[in-house]
Coordinates of C-alpha atoms in Angstrom, one line a residue:
X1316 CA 0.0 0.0 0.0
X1317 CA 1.4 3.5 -1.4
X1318 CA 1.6 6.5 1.4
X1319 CA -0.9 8.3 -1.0
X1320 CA -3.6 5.6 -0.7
X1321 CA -2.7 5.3 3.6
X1322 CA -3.4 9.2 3.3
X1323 CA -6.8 9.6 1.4
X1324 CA -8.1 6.4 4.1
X1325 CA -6.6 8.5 7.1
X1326 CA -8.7 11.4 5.7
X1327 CA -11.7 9.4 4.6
X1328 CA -12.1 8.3 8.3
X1329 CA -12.0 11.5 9.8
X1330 CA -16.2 11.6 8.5
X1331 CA -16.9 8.2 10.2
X1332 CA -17.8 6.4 13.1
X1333 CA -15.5 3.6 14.4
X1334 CA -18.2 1.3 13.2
X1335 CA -18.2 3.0 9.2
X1336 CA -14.4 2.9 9.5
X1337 CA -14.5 -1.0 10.2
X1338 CA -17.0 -1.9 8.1
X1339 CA -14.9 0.4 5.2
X1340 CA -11.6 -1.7 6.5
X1341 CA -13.1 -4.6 5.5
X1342 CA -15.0 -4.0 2.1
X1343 CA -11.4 -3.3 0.6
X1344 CA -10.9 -6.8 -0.6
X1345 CA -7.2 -5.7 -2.6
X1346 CA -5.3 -8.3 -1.8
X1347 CA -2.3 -6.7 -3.5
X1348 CA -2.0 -4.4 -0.9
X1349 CA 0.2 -4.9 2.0
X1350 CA -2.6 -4.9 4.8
X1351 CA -0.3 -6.1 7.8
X1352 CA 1.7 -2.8 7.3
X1353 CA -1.4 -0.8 7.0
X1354 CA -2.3 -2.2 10.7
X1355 CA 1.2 -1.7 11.9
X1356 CA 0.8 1.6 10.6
X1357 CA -2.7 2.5 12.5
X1358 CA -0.9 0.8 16.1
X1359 CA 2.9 1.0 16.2
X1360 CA 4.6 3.7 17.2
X1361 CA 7.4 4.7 14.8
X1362 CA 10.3 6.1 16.9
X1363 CA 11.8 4.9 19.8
X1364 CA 14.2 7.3 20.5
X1365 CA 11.9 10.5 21.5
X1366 CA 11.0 11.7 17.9
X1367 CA 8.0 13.8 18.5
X1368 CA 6.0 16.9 17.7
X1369 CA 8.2 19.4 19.8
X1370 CA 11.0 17.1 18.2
X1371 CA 10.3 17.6 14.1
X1372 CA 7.9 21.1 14.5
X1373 CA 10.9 23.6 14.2
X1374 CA 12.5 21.0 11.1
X1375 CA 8.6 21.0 9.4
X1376 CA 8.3 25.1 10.3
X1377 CA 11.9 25.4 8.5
X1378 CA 10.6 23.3 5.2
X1379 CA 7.1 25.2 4.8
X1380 CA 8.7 28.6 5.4
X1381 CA 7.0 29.7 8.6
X1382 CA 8.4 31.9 11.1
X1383 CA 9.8 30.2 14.0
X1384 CA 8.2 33.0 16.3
X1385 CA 4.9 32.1 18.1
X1386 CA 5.1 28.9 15.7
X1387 CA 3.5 27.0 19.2
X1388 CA 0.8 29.3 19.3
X1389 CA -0.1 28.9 15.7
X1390 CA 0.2 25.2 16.2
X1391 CA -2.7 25.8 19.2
X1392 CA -4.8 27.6 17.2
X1393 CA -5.9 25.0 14.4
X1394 CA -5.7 22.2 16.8
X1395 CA -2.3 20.4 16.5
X1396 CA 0.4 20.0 13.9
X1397 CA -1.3 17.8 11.5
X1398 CA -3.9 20.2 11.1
X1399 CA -1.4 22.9 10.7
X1400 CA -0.1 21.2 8.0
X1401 CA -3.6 20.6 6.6
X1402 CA -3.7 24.9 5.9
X1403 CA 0.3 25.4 5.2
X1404 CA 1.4 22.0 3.4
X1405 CA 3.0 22.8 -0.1
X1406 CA 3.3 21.0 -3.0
X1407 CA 7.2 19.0 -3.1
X1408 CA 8.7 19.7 -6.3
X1409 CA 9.9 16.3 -6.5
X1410 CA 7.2 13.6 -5.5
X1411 CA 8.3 10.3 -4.5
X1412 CA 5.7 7.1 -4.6
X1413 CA 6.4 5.9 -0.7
X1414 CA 5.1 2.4 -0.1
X1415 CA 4.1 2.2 3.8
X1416 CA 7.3 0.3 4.6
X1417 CA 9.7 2.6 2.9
X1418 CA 8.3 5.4 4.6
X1419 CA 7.8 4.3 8.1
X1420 CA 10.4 0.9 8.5
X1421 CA 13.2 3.6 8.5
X1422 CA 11.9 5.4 11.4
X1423 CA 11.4 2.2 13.8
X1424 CA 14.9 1.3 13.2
X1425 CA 17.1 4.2 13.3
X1426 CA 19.3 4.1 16.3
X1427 CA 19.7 8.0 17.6
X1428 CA 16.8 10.9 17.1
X1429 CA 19.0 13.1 14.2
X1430 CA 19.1 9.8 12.7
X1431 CA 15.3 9.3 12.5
X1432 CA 14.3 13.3 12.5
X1433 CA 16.4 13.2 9.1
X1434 CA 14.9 9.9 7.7
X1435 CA 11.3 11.2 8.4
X1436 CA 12.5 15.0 6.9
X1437 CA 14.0 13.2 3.4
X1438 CA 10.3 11.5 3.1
X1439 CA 8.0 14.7 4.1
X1440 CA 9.5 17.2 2.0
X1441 CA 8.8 14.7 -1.1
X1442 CA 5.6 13.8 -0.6
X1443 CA 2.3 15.9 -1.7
X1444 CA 0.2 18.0 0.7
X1445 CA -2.0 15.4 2.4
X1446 CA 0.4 12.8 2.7
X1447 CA 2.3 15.2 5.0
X1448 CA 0.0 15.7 7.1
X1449 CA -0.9 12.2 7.6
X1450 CA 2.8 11.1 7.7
X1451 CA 3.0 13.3 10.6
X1452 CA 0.2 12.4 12.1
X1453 CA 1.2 8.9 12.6
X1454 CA 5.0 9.6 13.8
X1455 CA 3.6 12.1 16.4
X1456 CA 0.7 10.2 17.3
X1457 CA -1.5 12.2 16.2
X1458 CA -4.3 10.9 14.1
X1459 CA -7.4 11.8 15.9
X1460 CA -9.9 10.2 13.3
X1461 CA -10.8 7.2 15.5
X1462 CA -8.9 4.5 13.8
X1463 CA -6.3 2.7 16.3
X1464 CA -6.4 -0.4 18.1
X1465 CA -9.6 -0.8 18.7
X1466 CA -10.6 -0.1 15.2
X1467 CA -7.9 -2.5 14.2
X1468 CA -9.0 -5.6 16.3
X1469 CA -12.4 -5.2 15.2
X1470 CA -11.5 -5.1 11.7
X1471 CA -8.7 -7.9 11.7
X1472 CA -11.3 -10.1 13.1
X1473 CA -14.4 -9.4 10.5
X1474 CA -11.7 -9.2 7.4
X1475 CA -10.0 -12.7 8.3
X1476 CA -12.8 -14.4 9.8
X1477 CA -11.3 -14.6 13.2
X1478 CA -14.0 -15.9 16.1
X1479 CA -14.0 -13.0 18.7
X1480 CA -13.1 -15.6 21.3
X1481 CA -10.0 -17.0 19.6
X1482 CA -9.0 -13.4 19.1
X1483 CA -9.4 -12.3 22.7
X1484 CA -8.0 -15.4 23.6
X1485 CA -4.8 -14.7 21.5
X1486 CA -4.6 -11.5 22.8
X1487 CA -3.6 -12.5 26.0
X1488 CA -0.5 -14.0 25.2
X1489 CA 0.5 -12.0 22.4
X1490 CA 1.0 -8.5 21.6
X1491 CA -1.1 -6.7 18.6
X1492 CA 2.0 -6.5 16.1
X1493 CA 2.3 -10.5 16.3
X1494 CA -1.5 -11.0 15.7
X1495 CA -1.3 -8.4 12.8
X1496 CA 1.4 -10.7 11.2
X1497 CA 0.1 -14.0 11.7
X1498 CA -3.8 -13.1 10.4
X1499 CA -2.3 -11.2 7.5
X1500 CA -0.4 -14.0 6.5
X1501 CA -3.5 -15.9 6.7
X1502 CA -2.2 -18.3 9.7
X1503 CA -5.4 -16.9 12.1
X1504 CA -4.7 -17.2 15.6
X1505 CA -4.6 -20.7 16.2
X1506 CA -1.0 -21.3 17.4
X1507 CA -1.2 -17.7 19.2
X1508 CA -4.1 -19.2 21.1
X1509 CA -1.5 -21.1 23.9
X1510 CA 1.1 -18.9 26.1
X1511 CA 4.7 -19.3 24.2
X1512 CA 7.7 -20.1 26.4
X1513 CA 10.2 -17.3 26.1
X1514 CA 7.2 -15.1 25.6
X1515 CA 6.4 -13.1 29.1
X1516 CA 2.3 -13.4 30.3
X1517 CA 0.9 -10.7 32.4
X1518 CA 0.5 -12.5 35.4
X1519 CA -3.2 -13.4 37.3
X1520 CA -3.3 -11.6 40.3
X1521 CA -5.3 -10.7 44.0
X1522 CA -8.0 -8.7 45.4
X1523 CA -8.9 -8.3 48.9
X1524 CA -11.1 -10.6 49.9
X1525 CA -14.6 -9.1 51.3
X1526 CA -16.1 -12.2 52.1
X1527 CA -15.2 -15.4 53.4
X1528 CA -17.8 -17.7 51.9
X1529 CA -17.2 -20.5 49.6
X1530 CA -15.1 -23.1 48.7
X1531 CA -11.4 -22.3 47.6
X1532 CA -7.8 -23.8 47.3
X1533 CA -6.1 -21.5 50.2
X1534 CA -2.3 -21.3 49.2
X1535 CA 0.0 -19.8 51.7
X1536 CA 0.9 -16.2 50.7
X1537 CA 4.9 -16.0 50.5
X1538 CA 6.7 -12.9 50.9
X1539 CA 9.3 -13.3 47.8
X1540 CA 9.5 -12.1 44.3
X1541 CA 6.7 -13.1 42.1
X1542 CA 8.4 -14.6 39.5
X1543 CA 7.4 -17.0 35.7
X1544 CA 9.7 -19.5 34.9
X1545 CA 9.6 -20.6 31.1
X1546 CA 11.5 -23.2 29.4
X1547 CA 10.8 -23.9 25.4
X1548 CA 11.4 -27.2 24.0
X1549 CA 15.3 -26.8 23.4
X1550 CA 15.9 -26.5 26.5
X1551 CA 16.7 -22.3 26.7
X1552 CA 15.1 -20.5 30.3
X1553 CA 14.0 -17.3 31.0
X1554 CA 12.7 -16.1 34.0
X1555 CA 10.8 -13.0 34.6
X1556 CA 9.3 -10.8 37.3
X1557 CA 5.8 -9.2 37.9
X1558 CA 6.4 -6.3 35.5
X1559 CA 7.9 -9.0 32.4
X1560 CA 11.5 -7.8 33.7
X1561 CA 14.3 -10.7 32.4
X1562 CA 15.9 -11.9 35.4
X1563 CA 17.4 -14.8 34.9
X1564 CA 21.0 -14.0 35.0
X1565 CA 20.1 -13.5 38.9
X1566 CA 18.7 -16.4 39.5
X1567 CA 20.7 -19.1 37.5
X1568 CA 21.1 -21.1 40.5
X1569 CA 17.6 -22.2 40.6
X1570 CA 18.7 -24.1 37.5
X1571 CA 15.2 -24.4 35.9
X1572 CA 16.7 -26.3 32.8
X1573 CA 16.6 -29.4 35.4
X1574 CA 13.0 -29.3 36.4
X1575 CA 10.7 -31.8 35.2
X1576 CA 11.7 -34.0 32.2
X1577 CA 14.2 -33.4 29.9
X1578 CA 12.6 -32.0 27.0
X1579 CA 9.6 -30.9 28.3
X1580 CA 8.6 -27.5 27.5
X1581 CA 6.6 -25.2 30.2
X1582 CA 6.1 -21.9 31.6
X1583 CA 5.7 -22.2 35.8
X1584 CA 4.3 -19.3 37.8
X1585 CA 5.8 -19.1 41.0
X1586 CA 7.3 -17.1 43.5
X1587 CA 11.3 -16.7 44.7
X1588 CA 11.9 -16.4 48.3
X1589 CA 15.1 -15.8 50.4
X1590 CA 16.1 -19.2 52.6
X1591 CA 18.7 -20.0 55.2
X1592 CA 22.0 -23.0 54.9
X1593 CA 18.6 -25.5 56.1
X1594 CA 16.2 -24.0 53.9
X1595 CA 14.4 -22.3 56.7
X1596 CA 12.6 -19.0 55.1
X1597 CA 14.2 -15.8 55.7
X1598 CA 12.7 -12.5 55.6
X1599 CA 12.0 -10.6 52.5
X1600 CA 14.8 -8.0 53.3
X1601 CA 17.3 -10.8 52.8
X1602 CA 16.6 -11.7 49.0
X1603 CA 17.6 -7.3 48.3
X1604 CA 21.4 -8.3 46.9
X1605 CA 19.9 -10.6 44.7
X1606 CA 18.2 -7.7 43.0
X1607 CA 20.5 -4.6 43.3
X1608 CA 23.5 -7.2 43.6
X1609 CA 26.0 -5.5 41.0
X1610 CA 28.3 -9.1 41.0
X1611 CA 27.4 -12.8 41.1
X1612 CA 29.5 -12.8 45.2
X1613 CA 27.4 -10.3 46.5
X1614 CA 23.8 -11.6 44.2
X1615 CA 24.6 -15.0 45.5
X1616 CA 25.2 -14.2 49.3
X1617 CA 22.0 -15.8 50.3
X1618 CA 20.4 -19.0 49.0
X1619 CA 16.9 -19.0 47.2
X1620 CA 14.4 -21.1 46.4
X1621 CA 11.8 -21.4 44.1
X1622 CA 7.9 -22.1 45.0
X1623 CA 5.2 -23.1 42.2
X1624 CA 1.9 -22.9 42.5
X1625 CA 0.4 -22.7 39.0
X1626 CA 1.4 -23.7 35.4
X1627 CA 0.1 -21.8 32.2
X1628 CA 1.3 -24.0 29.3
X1629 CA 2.6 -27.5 29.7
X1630 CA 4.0 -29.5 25.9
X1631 CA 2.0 -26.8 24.1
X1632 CA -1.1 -28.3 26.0
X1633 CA -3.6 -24.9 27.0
X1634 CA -3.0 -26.0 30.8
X1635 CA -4.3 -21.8 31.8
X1636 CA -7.7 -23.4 30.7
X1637 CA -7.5 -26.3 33.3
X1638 CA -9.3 -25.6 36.5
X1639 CA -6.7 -24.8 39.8
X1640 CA -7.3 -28.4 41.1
X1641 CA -6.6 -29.8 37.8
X1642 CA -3.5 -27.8 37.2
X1643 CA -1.8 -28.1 40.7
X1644 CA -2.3 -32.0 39.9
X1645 CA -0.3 -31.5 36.7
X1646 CA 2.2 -29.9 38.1
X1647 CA 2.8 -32.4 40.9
X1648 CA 2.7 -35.3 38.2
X1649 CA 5.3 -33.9 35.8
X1650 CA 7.4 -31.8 38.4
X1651 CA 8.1 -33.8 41.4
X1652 CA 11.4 -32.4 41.3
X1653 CA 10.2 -28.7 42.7
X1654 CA 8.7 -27.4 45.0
X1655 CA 5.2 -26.6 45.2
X1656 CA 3.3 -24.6 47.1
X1657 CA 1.6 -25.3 50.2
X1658 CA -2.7 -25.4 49.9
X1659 CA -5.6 -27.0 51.2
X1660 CA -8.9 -26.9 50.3
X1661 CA -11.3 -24.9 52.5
X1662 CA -15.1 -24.1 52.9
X1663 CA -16.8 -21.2 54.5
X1664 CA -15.1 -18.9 57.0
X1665 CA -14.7 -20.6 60.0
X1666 CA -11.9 -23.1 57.6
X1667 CA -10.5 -20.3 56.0
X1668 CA -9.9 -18.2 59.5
X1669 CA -8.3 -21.5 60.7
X1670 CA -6.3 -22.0 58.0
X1671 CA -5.5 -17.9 57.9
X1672 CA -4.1 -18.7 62.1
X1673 CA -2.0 -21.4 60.7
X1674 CA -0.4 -19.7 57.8
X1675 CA 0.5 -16.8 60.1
X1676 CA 1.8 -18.7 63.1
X1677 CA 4.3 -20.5 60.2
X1678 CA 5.4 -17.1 59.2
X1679 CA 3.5 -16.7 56.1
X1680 CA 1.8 -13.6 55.3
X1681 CA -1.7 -14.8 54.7
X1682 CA -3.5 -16.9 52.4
X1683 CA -4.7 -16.5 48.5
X1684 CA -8.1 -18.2 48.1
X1685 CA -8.4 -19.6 44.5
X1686 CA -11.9 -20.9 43.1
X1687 CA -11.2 -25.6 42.8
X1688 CA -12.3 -24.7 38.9
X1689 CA -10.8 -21.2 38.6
X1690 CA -8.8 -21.0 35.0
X1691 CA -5.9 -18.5 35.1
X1692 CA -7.0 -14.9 33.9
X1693 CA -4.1 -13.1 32.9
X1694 CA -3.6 -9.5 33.8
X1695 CA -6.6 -9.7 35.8
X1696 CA -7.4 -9.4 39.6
X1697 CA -9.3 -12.2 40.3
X1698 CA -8.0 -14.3 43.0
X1699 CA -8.7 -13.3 46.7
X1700 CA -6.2 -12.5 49.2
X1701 CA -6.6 -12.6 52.8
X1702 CA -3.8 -11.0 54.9
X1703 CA -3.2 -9.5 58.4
X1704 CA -5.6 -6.7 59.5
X1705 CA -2.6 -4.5 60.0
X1706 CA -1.8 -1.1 57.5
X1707 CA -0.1 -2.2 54.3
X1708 CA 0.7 0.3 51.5
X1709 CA 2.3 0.9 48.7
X1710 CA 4.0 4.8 48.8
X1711 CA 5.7 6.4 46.6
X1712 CA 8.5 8.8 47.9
X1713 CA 8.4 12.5 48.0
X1714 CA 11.5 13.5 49.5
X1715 CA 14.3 12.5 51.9
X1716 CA 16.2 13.5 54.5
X1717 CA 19.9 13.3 55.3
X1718 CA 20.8 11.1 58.3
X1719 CA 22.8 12.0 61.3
X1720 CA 25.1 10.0 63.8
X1721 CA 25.2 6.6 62.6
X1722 CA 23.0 7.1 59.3
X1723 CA 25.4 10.0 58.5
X1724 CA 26.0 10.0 54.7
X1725 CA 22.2 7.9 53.8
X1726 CA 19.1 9.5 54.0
X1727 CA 17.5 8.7 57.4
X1728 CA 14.1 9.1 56.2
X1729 CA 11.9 9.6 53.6
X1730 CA 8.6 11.3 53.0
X1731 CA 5.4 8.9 51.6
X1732 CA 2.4 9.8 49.5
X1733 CA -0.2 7.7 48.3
X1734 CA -2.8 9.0 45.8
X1735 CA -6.2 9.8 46.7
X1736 CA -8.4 11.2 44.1
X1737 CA -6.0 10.9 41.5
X1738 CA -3.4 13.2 43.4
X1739 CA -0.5 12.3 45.7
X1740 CA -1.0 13.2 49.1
X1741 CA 1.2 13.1 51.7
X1742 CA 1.1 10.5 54.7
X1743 CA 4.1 11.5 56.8
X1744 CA 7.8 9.8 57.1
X1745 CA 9.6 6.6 57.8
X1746 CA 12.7 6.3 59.1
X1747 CA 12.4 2.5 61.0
X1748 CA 13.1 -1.0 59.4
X1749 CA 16.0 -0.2 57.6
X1750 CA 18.8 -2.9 57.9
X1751 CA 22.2 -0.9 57.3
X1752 CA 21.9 -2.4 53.7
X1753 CA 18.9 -1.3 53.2
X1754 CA 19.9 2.5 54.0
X1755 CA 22.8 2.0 51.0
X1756 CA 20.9 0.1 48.8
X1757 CA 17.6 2.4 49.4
X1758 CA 19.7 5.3 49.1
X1759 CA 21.4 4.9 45.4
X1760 CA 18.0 3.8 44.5
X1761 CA 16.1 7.1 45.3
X1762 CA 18.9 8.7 43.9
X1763 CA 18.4 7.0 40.5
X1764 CA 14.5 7.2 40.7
X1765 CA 13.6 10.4 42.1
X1766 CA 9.9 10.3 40.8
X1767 CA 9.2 6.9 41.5
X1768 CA 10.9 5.1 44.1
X1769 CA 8.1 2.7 45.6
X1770 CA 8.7 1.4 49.2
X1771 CA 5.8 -1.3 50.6
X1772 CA 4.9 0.2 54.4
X1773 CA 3.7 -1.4 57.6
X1774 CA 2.1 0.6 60.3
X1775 CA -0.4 0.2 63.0
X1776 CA -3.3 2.2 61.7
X1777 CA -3.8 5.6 59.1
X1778 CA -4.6 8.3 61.6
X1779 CA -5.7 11.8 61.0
X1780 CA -5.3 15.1 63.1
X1781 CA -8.2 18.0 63.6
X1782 CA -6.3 19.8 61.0
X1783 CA -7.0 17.2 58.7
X1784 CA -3.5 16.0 58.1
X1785 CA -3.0 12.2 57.8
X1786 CA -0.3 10.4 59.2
X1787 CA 0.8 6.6 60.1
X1788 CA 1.3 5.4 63.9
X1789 CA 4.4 3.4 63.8
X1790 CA 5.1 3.0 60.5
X1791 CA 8.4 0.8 58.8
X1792 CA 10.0 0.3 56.1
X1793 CA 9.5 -3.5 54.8
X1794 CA 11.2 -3.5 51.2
X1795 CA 11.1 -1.5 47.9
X1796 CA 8.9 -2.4 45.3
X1797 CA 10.6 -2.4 42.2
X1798 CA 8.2 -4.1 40.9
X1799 CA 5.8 -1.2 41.1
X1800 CA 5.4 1.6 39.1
X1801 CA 2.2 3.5 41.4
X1802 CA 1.2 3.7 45.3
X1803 CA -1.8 2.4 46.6
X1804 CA -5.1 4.6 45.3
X1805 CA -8.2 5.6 47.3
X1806 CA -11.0 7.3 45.9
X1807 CA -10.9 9.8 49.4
X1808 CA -9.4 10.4 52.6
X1809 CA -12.2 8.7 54.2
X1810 CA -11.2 5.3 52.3
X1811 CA -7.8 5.7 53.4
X1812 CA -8.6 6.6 57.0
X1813 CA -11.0 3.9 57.2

């Protein structure tokens, strides 16, 4: 597909509902035209080295002839830079026929931003009055007629034929591009439709539990580093965190390439946690080298363990699909050579508070209820947590203070917020539970993340004063969350407060 045809679309769906521009999608029955780059080209984004609209406007002002001066304002006052381009784009003396690859491929590949701000220059200045506009659309992000990804899921699925099931399905263990390039090919989502070792899957995860009624699986809830193990079927591991992070290099120990049978392939989800010479837990604080660690001595200072307690694909069989009972009894068939997590099956309150007693008096932090027929829901919040009644938050810092005396040199405390009503509001200071490698290790890490260093807190209760300022009664610092990009939420003060 030519730039000029990408353009007149673009423009054409600027008149129409998402619906019109799907149904228009997939009338166009030209085969000959590259339709997985046409997708691409409604969803990827083009630059990934900071090539943007402040980026290119000065370059694009330069080309048309406009005055630098009050160019932003001008930019304001039709709307965006697109549209700018849609009064003051000229004619190029020299028009070059751009297919969609040649004029975008360039861009996703160029290495530093003059690079790619001169690729993307070489193209506008050559191409006719509306393909500017569009062009520039897309690179800036832009395009403001309604057609994206949802517009291109719809279509992909009507166009090829795709049952909305197998495409949702598919979608949670693949990203869009790889969906565009299989159904384009006219592959459909078949082999897309089970999890990929190698490939990362947004892990299922917890919700407080409100009520205690039912019948559940209740797992012990460690205090480690959530963590997917995946091996593919020649024998190559990769192991990732919560946020798809590749850890494996520090973690190599666990040597995942033994588990189960030689040349089975399988992706585990699990949780790492700290352990003594005897294999006695240790706190959380203890597994901290093995993340900030900067050699294998100091990473490997203190033994881990690995503990499984669900399986997502198993010899290319869908295993997600298999209810909890059914998958914790495949994983104790075909891995009896790891170790698995500790549940029992509960009913109704009275069991699960029981089993709650237990878990804490063995040092566990609580229990994770998970339906007997439960499938596993990536990326969703859908198994129920049951934890101590004490304050547990996630904060983000705000500022720090220098220590004195024996914290001279570290920051002795630091300033929390959590957001309530979409804004950060302060909650006070910690400055207890730091080890005096945490006070190092928490130090260079603020230092490097100034907006969003993530510590987990403990305290007794969320207090707050006649003045209306909110504080914590004894709170302490249990780890950083690196894992964790936001604080806790509330919707008010009076949520938080409880």
């Amino acid at each position: 597909m030519y730039m000029s045809d990408f353009a007149e679309k673009m423009e054409s769906y600027r008149n129409m509902t998402p619906t019109q521009i799907i149904n228009s999608i997939v009338a166009d029955d030209d085969l000959s035209k590259d339709w997985s780059m046409f997708y691409h080209t409604l969803t990827d984004k083009f630059s990934s080295v900071g090539l943007g609209a402040k980026n290119l406007l000065p370059h694009i002002a330069e080309e048309l002839g406009l005055e630098q001066e009050g160019l932003q304002d001008l930019v304001d006052d039709f709307g965006g830079v697109p549209e700018l381009l849609e009064e003051f784009g000229t004619v190029a003396t020299d028009i070059r026929y751009y297919s969609l690859y040649d004029a975008f491929h360039p861009l996703a590949i160029a290495e530093d931003i003059v690079t790619a701000r001169q690729l993307f220059m070489e193209r506008f200045r050559n191409m006719n009055p509306l393909e500017k506009k569009w062009y520039t659309a897309v690179v800036i992000n832009q395009k403001r007629n309604g057609a994206g990804d949802n517009v291109t899921k719809k279509s992909l699925q009507k166009k090829y034929l795709i049952p909305a099931n197998d495409f949702k399905t598919a979608l949670k263990f693949n990203n869009l591009n790889t969906i565009i390039d299989k159904v384009c090919l006219g592959m459909g989502v078949g082999e897309l439709m089970i999890p990929e070792p190698g490939s990362y899957v947004q892990p299922q995860l917890a919700k407080t539990a409100k009520s205690l009624t039912g019948t559940y699986y209740a797992d012990v809830k460690y205090d480690g580093i959530r963590a997917q193990f995946h091996r593919d079927e020649n024998g190559h591991v990769c192991i990732f965190n919560r946020k798809g992070v590749d850890i494996t290099e520090k973690f190599a120990d666990l040597n995942v390439e033994s588990w189960g049978e030689e040349f089975d392939e399988f992706i585990l989800d699990g949780e790492i946690i700290p352990v003594d010479e005897e294999g006695n837990v240790l706190e959380f604080k203890e597994i901290m080298p093995r993340i900030h660690g900067k050699t294998e001595e100091v990473r490997n200072r203190v033994a881990v363990k690995a503990i499984i307690f669900d399986i997502l694909t198993y010899n290319k069989q869908d295993t997600y699909n298999f209810g909890y009972g059914n998958r914790l009894d495949t994983i104790r068939m075909h891995f009896p050579n790891v170790n698995i997590t500790d549940t029992e099956v509960v009913t109704g309150e009275e069991e699960i508070k029981k089993a709650y007693t237990k878990a804490i008096k063995d040092g566990y932090e609580g229990l994770v209820l998970k339906g007997i027929e439960q499938t596993y829901e990536p990326g969703k919040r859908s198994w129920l947590k049951h934890k101590p009644a004490l304050v547990d938050l996630d904060c983000i810092v705000m500022n720090a203070t220098m220590g004195t005396g024996k914290r001279a040199g570290y920051y002795g405390s630091y300033e929390l917020g959590v957001m309530v009503d979409q804004n950060v509001v302060s909650i006070g200071s910690v400055g207890t539970g730091f080890t005096e490698e945490d006070l190092l290790v928490v130090h260079d890490y603020y230092d490097s993340n100034r907006l969003g260093t993530i510590m987990e807190i403990h305290a007794d209760i969320v207090t707050q004063d006649q003045d209306g300022n909110v504080g914590l009664r004894f709170p302490r610092f249990i780890r950083l969350r690196t894992d964790k990009d936001e604080p806790s939420e509330f919707k008010n003060l009076q949520e938080l407060v409880g």
